[in-house]
mmCIF file of C-alpha atoms and ligand atoms in Angstrom:
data_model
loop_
_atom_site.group_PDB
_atom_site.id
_atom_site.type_symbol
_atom_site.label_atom_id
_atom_site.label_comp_id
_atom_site.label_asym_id
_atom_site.label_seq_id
_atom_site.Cartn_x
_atom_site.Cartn_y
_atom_site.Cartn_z
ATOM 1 C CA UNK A 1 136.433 246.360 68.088
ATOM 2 C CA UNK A 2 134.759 246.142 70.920
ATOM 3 C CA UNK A 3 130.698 245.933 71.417
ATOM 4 C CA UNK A 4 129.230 249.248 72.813
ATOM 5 C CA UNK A 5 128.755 249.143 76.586
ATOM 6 C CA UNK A 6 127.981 250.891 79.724
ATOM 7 C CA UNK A 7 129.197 250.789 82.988
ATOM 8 C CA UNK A 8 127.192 252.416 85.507
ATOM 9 C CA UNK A 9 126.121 251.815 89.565
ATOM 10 C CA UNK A 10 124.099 248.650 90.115
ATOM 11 C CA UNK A 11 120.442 249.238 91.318
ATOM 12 C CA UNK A 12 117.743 246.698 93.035
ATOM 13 C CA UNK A 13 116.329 246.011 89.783
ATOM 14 C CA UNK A 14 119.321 244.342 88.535
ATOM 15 C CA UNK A 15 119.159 241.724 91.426
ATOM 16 C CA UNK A 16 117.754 239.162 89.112
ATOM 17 C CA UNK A 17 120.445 239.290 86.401
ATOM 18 C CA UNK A 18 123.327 239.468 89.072
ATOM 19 C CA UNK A 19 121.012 236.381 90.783
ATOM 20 C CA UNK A 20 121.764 234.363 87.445
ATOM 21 C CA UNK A 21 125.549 235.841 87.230
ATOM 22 C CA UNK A 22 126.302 234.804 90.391
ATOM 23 C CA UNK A 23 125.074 231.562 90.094
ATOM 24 C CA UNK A 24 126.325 230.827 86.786
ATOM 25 C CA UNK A 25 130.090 232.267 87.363
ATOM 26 C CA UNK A 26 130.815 231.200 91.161
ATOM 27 C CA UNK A 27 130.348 228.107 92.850
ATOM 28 C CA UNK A 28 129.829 229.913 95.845
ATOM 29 C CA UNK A 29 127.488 232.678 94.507
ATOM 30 C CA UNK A 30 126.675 235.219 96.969
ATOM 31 C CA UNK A 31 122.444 235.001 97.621
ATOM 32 C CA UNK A 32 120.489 237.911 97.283
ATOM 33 C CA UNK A 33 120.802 239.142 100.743
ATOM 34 C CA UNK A 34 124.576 239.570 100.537
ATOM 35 C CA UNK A 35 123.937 241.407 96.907
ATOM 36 C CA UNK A 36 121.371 244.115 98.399
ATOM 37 C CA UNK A 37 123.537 244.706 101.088
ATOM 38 C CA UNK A 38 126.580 245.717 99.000
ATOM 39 C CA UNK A 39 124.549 247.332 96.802
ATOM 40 C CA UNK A 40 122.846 249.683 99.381
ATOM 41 C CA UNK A 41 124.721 249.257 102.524
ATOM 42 C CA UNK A 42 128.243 248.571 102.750
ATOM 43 C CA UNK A 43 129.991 251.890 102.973
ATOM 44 C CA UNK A 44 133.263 250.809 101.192
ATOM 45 C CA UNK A 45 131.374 248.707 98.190
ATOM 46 C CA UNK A 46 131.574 250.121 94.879
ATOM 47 C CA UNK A 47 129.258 248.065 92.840
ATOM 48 C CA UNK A 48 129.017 247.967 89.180
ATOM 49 C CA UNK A 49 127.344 246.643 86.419
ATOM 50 C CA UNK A 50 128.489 246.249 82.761
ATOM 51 C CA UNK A 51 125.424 247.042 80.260
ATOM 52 C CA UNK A 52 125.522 246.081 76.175
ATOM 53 C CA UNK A 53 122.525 246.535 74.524
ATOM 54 C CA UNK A 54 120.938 247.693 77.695
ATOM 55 C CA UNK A 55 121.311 244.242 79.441
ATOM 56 C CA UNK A 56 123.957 243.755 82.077
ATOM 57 C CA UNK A 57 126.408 241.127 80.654
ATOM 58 C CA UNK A 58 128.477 241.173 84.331
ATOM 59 C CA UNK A 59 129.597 243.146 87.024
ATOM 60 C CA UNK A 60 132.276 244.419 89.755
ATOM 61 C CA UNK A 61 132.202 244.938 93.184
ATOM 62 C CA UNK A 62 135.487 246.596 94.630
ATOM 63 C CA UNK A 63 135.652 247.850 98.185
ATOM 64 C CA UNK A 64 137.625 251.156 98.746
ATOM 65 C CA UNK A 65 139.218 251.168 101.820
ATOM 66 C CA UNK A 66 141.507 253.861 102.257
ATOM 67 C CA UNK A 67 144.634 253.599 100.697
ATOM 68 C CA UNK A 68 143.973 250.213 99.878
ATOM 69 C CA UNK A 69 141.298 248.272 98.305
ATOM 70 C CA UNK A 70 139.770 244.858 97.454
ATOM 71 C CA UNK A 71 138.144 243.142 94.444
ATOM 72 C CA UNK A 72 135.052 241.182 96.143
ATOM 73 C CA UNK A 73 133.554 239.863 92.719
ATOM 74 C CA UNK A 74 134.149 240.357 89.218
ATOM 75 C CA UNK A 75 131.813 237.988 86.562
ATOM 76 C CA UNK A 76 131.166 238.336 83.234
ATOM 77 C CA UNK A 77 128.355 235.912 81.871
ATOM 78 C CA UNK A 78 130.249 233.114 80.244
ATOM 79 C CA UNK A 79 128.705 234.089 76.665
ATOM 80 C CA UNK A 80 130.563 237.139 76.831
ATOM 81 C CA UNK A 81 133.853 235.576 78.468
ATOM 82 C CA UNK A 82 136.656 236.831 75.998
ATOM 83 C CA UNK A 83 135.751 239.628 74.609
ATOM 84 C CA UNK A 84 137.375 242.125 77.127
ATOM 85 C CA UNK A 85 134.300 243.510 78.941
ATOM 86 C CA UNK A 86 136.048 242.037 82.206
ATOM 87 C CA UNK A 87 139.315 244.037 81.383
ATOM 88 C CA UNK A 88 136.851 247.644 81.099
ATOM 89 C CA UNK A 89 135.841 246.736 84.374
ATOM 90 C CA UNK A 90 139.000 246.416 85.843
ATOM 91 C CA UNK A 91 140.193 249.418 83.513
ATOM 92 C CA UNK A 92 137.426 251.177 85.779
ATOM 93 C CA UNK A 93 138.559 249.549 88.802
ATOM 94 C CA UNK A 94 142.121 251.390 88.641
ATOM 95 C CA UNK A 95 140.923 254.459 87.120
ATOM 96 C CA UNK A 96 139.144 254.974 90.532
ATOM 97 C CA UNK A 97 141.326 253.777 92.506
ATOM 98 C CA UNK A 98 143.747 256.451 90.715
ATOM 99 C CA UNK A 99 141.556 259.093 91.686
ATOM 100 C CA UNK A 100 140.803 258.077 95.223
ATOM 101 C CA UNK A 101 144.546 257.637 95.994
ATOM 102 C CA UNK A 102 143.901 253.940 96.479
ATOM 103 C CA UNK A 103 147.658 252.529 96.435
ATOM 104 C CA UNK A 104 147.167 248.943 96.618
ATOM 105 C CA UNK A 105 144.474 246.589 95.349
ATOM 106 C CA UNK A 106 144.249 242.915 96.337
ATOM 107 C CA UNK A 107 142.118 239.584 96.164
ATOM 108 C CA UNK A 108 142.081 235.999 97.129
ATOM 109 C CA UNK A 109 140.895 233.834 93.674
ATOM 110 C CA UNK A 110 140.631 230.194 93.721
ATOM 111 C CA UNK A 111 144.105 228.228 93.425
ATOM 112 C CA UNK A 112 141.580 226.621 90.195
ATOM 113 C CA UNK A 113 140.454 229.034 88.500
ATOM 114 C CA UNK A 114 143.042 229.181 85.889
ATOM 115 C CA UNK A 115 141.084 232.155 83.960
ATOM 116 C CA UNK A 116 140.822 234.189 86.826
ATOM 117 C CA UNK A 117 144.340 234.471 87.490
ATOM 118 C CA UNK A 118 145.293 234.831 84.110
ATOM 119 C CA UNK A 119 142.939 237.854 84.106
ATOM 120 C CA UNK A 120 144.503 239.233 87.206
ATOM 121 C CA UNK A 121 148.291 238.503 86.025
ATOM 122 C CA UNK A 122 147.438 240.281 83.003
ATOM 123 C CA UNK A 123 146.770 243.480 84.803
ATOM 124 C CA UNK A 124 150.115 243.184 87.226
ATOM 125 C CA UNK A 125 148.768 241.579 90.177
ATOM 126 C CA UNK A 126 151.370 239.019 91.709
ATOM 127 C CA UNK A 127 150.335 235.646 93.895
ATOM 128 C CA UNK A 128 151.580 236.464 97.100
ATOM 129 C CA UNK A 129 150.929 233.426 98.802
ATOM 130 C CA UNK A 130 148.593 230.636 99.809
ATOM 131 C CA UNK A 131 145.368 230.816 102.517
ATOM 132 C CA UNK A 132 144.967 226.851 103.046
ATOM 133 C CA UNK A 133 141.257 225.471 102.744
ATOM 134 C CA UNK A 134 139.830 229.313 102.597
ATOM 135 C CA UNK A 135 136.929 228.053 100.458
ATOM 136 C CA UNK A 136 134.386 226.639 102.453
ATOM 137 C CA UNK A 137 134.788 223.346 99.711
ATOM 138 C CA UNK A 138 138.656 223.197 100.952
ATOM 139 C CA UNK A 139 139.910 224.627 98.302
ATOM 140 C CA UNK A 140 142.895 226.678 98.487
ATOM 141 C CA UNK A 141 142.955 230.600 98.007
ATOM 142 C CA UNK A 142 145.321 232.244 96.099
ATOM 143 C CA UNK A 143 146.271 236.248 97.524
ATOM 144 C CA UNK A 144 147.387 238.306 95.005
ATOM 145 C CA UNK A 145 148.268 241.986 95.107
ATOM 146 C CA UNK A 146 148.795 244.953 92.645
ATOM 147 C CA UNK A 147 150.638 247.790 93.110
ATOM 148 C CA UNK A 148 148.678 251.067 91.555
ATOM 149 C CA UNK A 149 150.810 253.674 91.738
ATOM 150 C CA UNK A 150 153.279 251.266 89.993
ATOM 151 C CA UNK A 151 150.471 251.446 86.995
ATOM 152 C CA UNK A 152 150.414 255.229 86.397
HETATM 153 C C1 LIG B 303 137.683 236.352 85.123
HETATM 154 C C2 LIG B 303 136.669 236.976 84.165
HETATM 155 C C3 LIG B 303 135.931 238.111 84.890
HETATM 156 C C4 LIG B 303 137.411 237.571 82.968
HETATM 157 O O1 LIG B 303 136.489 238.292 82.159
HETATM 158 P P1 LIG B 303 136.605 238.313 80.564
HETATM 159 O O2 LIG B 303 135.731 239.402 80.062
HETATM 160 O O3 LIG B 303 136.361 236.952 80.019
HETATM 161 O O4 LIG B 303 138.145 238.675 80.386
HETATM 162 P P2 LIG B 303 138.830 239.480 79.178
HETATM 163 O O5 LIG B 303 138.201 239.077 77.887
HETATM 164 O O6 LIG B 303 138.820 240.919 79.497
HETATM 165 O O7 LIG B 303 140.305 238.873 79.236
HETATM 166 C C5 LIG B 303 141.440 239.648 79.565
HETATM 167 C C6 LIG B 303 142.636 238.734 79.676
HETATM 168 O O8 LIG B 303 142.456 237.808 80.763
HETATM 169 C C7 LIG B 303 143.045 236.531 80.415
HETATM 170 N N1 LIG B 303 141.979 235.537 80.297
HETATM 171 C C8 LIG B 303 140.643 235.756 80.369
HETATM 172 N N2 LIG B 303 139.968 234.593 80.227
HETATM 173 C C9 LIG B 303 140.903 233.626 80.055
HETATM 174 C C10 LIG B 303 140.838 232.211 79.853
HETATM 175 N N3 LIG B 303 139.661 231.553 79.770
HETATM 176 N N4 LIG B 303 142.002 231.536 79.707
HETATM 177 C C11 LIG B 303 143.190 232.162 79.767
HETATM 178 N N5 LIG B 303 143.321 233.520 79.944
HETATM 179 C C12 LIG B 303 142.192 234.223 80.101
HETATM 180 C C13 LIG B 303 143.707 236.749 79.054
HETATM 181 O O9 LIG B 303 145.037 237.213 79.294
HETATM 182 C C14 LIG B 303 142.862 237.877 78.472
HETATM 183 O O10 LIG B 303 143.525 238.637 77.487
HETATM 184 P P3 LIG B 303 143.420 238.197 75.929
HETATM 185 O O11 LIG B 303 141.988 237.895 75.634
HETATM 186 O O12 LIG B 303 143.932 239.409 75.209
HETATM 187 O O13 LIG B 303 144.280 236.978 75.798
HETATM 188 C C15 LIG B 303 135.671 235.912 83.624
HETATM 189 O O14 LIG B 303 136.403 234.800 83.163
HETATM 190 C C16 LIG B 303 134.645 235.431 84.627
HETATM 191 O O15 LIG B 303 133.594 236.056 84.822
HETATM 192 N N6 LIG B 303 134.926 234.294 85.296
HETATM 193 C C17 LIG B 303 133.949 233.707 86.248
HETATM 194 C C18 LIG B 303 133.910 234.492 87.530
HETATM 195 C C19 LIG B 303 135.271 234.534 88.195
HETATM 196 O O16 LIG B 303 135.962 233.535 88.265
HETATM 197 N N7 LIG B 303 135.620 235.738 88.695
HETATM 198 C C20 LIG B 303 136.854 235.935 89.415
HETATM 199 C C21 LIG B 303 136.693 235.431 90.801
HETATM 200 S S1 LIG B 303 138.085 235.768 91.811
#
């Protein structure tokens, strides 16, 4: 069964523990500026964080615009990789995009990160093609989309 957890809107205050996500999840991570900003400033962010115990274990940050959206970042700290906290989050992620007549959801996910698009194949989303060297390392980007309405 899984743990008891919360998902509610990230604040300020939880700039530290997203500090450490990012940096422990991403080998880009976003810095702190870039956080605040979705947090309190982009229009189209929705930004989550994932609470067990009280302490945010990871987070989400999809951007809603219009009929379609975007996943920006989804982490889960790697202690609680596996245990399906990412999948709520995502579970939340097409709930609202359900209600807010959101009809297609997409990403771009490292052409490496094997987990990743596991977790995104698992919920429906199909690799659509290739951006070359999209990463500022060179790595290749994978674009996937998903169908919502598909989902209902
Ligand atoms: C991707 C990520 C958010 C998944 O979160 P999670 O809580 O570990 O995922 P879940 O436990 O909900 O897994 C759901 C499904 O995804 C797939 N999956 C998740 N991790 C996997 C792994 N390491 N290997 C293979 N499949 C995996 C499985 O199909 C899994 O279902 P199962 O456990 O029933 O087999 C997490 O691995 C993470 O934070 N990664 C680092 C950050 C990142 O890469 N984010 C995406 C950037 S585009």
């Amino acid at each position: 069964m899984l743990t008891p957890y919360e998902i509610v809107d990230a604040t300020e205050a939880d700039l530290p523990i997203l500090e450490r996500i990012e940096n422990t999840c991403f080998l880009a991570p976003w810095n702190m500026e870039q956080i605040l900003y979705e947090i309190k400033h982009n229009p189209v962010s929705n930004f989550w964080v994932i609470k067990v115990n009280g302490m945010v274990i990871g987070f989400s940050d999809y951007w809603n615009t219009f009929d379609s959206g975007t996943i920006a970042q989804i982490a889960i700290l790697p202690e609680y990789q596996r245990h399906h906290f990412g999948s709520v989050l995502m579970e939340e992620i097409l709930k609202d995009c359900i209600a807010e007549k959101v009809v297609c959801l997409t990403l771009e996910v490292r052409k490496g990160n094997l987990k990743a698009i596991a977790f995104y194949e698992k919920f429906g989303f199909k690799q659509i093609l290739v951006k070359p060297h999209y990463y500022s390392n060179g790595e290749d980007a994978i674009y996937m989309i998903k169908n919502v309405e598909a989902s209902k």
